C-alpha positions as a Markdown table, in Angstrom:
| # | Residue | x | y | z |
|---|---|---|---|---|
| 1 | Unk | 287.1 | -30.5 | 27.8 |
| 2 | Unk | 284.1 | -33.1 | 27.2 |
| 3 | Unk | 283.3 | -34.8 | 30.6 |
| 4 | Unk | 284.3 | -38.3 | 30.9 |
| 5 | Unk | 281.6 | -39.5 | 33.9 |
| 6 | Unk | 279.6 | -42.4 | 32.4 |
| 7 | Unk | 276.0 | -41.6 | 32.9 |
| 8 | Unk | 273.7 | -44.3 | 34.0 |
| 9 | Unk | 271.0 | -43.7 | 31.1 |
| 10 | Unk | 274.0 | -44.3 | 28.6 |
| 11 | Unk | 275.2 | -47.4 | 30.2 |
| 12 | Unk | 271.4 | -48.8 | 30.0 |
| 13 | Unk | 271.1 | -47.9 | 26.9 |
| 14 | Unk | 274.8 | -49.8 | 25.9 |
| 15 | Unk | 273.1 | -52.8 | 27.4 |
| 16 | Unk | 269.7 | -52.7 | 26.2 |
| 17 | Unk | 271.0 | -52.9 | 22.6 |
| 18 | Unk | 273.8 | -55.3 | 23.4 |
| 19 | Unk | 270.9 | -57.8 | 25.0 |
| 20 | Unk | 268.8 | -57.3 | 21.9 |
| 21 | Unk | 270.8 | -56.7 | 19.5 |
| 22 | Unk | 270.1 | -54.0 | 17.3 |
| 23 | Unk | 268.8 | -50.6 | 18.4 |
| 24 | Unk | 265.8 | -51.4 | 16.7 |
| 25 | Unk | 264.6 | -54.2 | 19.6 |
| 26 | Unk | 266.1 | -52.5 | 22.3 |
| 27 | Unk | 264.4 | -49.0 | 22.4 |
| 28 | Unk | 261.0 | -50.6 | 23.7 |
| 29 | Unk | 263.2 | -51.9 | 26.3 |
| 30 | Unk | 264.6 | -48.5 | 27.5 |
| 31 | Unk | 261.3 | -46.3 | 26.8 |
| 32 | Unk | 262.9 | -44.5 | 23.8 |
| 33 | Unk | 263.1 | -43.7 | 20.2 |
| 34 | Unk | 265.4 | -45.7 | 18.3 |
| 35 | Unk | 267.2 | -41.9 | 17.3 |
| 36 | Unk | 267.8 | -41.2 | 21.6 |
| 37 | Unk | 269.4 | -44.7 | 22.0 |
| 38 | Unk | 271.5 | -43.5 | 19.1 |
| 39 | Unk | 272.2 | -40.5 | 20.7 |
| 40 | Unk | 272.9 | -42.1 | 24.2 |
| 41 | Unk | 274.9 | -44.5 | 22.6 |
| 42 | Unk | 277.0 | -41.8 | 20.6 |
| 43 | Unk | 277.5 | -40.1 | 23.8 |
| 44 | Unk | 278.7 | -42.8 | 26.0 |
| 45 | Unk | 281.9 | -43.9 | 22.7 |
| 46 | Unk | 282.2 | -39.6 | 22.8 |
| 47 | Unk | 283.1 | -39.7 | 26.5 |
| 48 | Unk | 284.9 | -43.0 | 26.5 |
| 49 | Unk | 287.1 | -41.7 | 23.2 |
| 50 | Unk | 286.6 | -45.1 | 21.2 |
| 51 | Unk | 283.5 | -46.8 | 19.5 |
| 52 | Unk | 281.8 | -49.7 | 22.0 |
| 53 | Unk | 279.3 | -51.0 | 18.7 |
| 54 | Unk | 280.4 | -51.8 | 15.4 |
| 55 | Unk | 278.1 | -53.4 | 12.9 |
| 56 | Unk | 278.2 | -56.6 | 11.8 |
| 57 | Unk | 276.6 | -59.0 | 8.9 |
| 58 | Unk | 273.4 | -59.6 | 10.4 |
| 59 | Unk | 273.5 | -57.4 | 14.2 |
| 60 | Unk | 275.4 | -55.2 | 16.0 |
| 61 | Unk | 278.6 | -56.0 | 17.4 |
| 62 | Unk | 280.9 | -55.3 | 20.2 |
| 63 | Unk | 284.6 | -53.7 | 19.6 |
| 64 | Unk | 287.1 | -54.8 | 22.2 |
| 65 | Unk | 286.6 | -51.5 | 24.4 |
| 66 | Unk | 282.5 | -52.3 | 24.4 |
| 67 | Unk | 283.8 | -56.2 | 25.3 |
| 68 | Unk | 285.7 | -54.5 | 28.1 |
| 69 | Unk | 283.0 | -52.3 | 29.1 |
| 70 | Unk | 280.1 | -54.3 | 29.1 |
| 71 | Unk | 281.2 | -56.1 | 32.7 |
| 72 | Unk | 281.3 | -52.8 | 34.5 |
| 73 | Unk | 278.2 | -51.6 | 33.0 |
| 74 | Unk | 276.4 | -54.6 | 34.1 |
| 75 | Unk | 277.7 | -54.4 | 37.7 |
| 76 | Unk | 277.3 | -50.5 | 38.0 |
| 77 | Unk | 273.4 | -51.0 | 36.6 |
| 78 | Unk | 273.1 | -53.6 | 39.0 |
| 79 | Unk | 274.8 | -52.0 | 42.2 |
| 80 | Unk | 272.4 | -48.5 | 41.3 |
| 81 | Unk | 268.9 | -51.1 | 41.0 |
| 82 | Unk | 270.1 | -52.9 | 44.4 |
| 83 | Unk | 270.9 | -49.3 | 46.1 |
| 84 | Unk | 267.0 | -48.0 | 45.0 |
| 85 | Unk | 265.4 | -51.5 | 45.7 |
| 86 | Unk | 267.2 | -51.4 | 49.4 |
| 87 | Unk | 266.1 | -47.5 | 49.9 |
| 88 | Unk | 262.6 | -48.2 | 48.5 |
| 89 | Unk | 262.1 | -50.8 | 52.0 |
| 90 | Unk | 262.3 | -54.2 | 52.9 |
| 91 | Unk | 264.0 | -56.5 | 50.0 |
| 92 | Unk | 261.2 | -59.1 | 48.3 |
| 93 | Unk | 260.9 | -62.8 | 49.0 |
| 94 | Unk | 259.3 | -65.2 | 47.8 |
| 95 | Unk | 258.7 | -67.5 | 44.7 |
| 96 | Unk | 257.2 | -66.8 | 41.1 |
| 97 | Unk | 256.6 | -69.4 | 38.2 |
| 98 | Unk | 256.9 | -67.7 | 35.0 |
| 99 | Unk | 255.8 | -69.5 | 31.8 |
| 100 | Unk | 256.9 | -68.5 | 28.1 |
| 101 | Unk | 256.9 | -70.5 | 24.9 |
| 102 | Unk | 260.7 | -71.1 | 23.8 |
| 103 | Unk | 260.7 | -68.3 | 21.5 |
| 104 | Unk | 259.3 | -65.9 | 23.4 |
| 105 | Unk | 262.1 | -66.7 | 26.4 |
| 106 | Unk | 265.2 | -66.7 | 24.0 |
| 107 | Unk | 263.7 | -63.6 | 22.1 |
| 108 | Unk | 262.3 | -61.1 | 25.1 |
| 109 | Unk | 262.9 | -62.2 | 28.1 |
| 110 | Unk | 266.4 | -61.8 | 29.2 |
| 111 | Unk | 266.4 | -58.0 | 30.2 |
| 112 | Unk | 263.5 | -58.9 | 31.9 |
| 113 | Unk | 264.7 | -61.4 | 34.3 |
| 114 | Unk | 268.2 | -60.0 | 34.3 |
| 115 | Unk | 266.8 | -56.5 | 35.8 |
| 116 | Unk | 264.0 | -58.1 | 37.9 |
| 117 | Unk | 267.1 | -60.2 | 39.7 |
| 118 | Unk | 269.2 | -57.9 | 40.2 |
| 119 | Unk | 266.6 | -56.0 | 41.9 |
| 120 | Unk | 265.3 | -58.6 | 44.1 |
| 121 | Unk | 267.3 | -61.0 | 44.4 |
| 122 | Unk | 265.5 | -62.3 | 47.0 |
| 123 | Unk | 262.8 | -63.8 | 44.9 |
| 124 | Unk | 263.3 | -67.4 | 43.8 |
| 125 | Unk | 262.3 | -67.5 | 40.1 |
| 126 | Unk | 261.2 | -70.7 | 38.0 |
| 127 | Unk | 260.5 | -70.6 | 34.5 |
| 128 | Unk | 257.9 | -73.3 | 32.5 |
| 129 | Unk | 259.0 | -73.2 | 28.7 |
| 130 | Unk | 256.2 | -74.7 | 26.6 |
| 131 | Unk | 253.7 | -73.6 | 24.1 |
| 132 | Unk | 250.9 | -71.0 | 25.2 |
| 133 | Unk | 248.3 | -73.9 | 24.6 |
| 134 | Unk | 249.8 | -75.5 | 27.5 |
| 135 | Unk | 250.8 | -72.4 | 29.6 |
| 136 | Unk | 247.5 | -71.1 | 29.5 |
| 137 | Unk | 245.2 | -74.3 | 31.5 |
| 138 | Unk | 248.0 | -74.4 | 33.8 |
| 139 | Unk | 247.8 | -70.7 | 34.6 |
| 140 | Unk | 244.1 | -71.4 | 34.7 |
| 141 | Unk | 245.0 | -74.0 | 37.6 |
| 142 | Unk | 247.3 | -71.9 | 39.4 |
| 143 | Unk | 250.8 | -74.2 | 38.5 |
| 144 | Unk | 251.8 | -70.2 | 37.3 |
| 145 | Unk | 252.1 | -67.4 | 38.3 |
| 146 | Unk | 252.2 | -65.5 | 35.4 |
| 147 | Unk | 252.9 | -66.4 | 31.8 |
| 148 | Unk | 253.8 | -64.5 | 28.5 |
| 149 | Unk | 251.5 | -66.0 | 25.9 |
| 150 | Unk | 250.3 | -65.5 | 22.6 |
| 151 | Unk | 246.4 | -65.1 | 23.2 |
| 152 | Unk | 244.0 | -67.2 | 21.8 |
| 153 | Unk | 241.1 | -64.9 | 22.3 |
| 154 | Unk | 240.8 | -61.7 | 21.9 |
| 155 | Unk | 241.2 | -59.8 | 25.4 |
| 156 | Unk | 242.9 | -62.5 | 27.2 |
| 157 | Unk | 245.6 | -61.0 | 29.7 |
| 158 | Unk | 247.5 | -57.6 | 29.1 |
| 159 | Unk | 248.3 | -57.4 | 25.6 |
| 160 | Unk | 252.4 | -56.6 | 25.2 |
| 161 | Unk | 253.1 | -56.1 | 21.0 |
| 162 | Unk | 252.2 | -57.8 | 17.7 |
| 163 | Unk | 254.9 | -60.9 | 16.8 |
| 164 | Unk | 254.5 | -61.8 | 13.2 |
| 165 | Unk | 253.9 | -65.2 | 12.1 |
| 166 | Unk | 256.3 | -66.0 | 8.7 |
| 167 | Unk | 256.6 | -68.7 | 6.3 |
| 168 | Unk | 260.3 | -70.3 | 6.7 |
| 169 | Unk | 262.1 | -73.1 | 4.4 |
| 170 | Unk | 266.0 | -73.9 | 3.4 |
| 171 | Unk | 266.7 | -72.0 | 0.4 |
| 172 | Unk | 268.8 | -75.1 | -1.2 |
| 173 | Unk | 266.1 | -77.2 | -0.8 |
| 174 | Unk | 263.3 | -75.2 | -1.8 |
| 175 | Unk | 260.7 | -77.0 | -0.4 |
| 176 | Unk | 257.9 | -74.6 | -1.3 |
| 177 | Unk | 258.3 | -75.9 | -5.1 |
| 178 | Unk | 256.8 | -78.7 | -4.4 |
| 179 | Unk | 253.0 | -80.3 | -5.0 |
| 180 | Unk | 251.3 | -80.5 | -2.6 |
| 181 | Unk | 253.3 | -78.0 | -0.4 |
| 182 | Unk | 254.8 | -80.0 | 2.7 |
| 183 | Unk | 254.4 | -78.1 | 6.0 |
| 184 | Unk | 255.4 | -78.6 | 9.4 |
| 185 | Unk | 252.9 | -77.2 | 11.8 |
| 186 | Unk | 252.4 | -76.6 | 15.5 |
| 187 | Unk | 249.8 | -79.0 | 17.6 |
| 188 | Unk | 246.0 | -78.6 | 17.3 |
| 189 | Unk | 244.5 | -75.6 | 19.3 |
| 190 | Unk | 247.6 | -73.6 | 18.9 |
| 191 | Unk | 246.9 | -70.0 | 17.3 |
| 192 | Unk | 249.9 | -70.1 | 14.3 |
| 193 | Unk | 248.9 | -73.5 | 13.4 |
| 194 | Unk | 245.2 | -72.2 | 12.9 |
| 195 | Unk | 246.2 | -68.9 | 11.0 |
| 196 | Unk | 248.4 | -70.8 | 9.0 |
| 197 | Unk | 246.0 | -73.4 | 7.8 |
| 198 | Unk | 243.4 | -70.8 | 7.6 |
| 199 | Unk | 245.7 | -68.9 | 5.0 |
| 200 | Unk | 246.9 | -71.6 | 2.9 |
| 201 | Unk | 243.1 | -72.7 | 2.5 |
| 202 | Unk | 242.0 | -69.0 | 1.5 |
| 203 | Unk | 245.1 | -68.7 | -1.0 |
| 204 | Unk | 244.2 | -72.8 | -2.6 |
| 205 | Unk | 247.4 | -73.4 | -1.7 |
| 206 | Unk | 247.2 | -77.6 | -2.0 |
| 207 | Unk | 249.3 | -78.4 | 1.1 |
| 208 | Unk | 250.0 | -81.9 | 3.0 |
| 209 | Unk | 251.2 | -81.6 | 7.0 |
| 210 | Unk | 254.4 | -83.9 | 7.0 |
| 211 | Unk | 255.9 | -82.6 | 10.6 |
| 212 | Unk | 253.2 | -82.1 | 13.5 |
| 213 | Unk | 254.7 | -81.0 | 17.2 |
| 214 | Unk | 255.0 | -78.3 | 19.7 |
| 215 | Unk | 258.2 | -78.3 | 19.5 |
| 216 | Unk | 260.6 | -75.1 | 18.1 |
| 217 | Unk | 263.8 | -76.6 | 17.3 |
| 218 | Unk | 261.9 | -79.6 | 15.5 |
| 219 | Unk | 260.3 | -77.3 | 13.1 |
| 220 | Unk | 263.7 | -75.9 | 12.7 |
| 221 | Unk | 265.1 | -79.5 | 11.8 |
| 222 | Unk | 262.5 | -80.4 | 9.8 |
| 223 | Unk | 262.7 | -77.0 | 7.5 |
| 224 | Unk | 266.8 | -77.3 | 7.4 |
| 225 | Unk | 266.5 | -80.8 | 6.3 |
| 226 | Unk | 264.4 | -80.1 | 3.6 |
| 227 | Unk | 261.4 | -82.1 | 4.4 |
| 228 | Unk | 258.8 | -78.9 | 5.0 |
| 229 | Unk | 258.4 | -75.5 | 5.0 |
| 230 | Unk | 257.0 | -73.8 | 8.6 |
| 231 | Unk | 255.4 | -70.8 | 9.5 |
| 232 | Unk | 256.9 | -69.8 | 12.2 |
| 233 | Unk | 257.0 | -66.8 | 14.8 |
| 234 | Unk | 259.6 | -63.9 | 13.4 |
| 235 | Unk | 262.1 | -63.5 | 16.4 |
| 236 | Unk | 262.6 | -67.3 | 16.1 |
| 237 | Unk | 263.8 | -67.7 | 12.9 |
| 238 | Unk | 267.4 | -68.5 | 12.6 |
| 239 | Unk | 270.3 | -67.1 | 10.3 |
| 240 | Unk | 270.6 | -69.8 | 7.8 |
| 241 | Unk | 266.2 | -70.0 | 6.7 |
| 242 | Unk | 264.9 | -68.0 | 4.7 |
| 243 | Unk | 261.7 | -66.1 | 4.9 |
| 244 | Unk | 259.2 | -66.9 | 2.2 |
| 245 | Unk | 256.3 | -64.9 | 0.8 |
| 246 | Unk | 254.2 | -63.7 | -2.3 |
| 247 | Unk | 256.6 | -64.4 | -5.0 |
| 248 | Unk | 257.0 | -68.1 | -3.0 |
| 249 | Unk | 253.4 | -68.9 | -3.8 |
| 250 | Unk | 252.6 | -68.4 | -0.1 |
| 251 | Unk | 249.7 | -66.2 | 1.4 |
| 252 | Unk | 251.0 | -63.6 | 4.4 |
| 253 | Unk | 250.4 | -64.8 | 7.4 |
| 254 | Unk | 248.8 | -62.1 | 10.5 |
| 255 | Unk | 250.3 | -61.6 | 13.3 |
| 256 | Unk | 250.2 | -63.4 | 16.9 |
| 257 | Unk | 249.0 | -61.1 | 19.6 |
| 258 | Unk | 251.3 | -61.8 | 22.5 |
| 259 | Unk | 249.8 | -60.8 | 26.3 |
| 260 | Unk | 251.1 | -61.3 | 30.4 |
| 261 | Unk | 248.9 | -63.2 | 32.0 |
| 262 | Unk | 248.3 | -63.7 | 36.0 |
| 263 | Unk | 246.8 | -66.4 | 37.5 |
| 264 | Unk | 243.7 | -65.6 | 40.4 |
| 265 | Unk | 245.8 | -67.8 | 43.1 |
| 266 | Unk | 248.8 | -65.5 | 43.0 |
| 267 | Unk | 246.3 | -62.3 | 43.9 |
| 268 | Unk | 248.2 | -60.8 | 46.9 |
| 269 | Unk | 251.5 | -61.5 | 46.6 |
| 270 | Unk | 254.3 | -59.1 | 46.5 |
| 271 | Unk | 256.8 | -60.6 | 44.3 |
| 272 | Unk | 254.2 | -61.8 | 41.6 |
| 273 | Unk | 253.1 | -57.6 | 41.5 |
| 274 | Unk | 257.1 | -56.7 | 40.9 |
| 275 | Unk | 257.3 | -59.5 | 38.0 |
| 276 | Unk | 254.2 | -58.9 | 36.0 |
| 277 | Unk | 254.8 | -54.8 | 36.4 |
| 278 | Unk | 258.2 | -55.5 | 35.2 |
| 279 | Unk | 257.1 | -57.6 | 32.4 |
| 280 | Unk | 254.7 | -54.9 | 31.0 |
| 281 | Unk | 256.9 | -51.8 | 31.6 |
| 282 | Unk | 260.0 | -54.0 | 29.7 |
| 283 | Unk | 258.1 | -55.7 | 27.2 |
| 284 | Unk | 254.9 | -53.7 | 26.1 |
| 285 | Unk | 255.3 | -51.2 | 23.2 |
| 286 | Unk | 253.9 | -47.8 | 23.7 |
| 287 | Unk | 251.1 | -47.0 | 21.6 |
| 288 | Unk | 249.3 | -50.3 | 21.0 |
| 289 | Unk | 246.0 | -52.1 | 22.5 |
């Protein structure tokens, strides 16, 4: 008879791909292959007698036993990180600012902080979302701690993965028909809004900027309405845009480097170490510089 004790690597790995959702973006998270999550996850519905994952349209998605399950798992991860924090020695205090751009934070970031506070809860976190152009001079001036950026120069930091940088528009619109093309594009200085500039100008793409701001969801308005296209990081693209290429008219765009970064005034502090180790063993993807 198959044993029916739920093993701790199989519960991870149900919530890994539940936080990311697909088994594609969680198995950085968990240090495997995308075919072991399959397999942990094929174990875990084998010992429970019922499927947790089914998938969906877009993702994958919970049955009502992984609904059901996904409570406990959460509690028994977090009772087994709180038993090996408390055996390890004295629990953490302290404070840590943490700065991300928007997409980043919706995107990465909740396994991270989700794991880091259940294991120290002790440590008061704040997080800065704004756009890496703005993260990085304040890191620079010690108003962070640490920050998850995408680098404008080449070394900056401790480099995590490659995001890539796509063109976006509203297929009913079809914005990218038009003469000169209408973009909406990040603030001066920012890395995507050079690239994508840079690109258009190599292609002799005849463009006019119509939308200029650092900010995410007004990109995201201004492509759904019609009045622009966008280039836009991959992770935040939402459902109902369209990514545009080649047979748009449209160069490809590279991709941003994204890096942690940790400013010289938090040198020595206890709770800054356990966040920016926990940000590069969550987030960086083995077998990239």
């Amino acid at each position: 008879m198959a044993s029916t004790d739920l093993q701790l690597d199989w519960l991870r790995a149900f919530v890994a791909v539940v936080d990311a959702g697909s088994l594609t973006a969680a198995a950085p998270l968990v240090h495997r292959s995308q075919s072991a999550l399959s397999m942990q996850l094929k174990k875990l519905e084998d010992a429970i007698g019922r499927p947790v994952l089914s998938r969906g349209p877009r993702l994958l998605e919970l049955t009502p036993s992984g609904h059901e399950l996904l409570g406990y798992a959460r509690r028994v991860l977090a009772l087994h990180d709180e038993a090996v924090a408390a055996l390890r020695g004295p629990a953490l205090t302290g404070r840590v600012t943490l700065g991300v751009p928007d997409d980043y934070a919706v995107a990465y970031l909740a396994p991270v902080l989700r794991s880091f506070a259940a294991r120290h809860a002790g440590v008061e976190l704040t997080l800065v979302c704004e756009q890496s152009t703005l993260l990085i001079p304040k890191l620079q001036r010690g108003e962070l701690d640490l920050a998850v950026v995408t680098r404008d120069r080449p070394q900056r930091g401790t480099f995590l993965f490659h995001e890539p940088l796509v063109w976006v528009g509203a297929a009913q619109h079809e914005a990218w028909r038009r003469e000169p093309l209408p973009i909406a594009i990040y603030e001066p200085g920012s890395r995507a809004r050079r690239d994508a500039l840079a690109a258009l100008a190599a292609h002799g793409r005849a463009h006019r900027i119509v939308y200029n701001s650092s900010s995410l969801p007004g990109h995201v308005a201004a492509v759904e309405s019609g009045l622009a296209i966008a280039a836009l990081t991959r992770c935040s693209v939402p459902p109902g845009l369209q990514v545009l290429g080649e047979r748009h008219g449209l160069p490809a765009l590279p991709a941003m480097d994204v890096a942690a970064l940790r400013s010289k005034a938090s040198s020595g502090s206890p709770a800054v170490d356990a966040l920016h180790e926990q940000l590069i063993q969550t987030l960086r993807r083995p077998g990239l510089n």
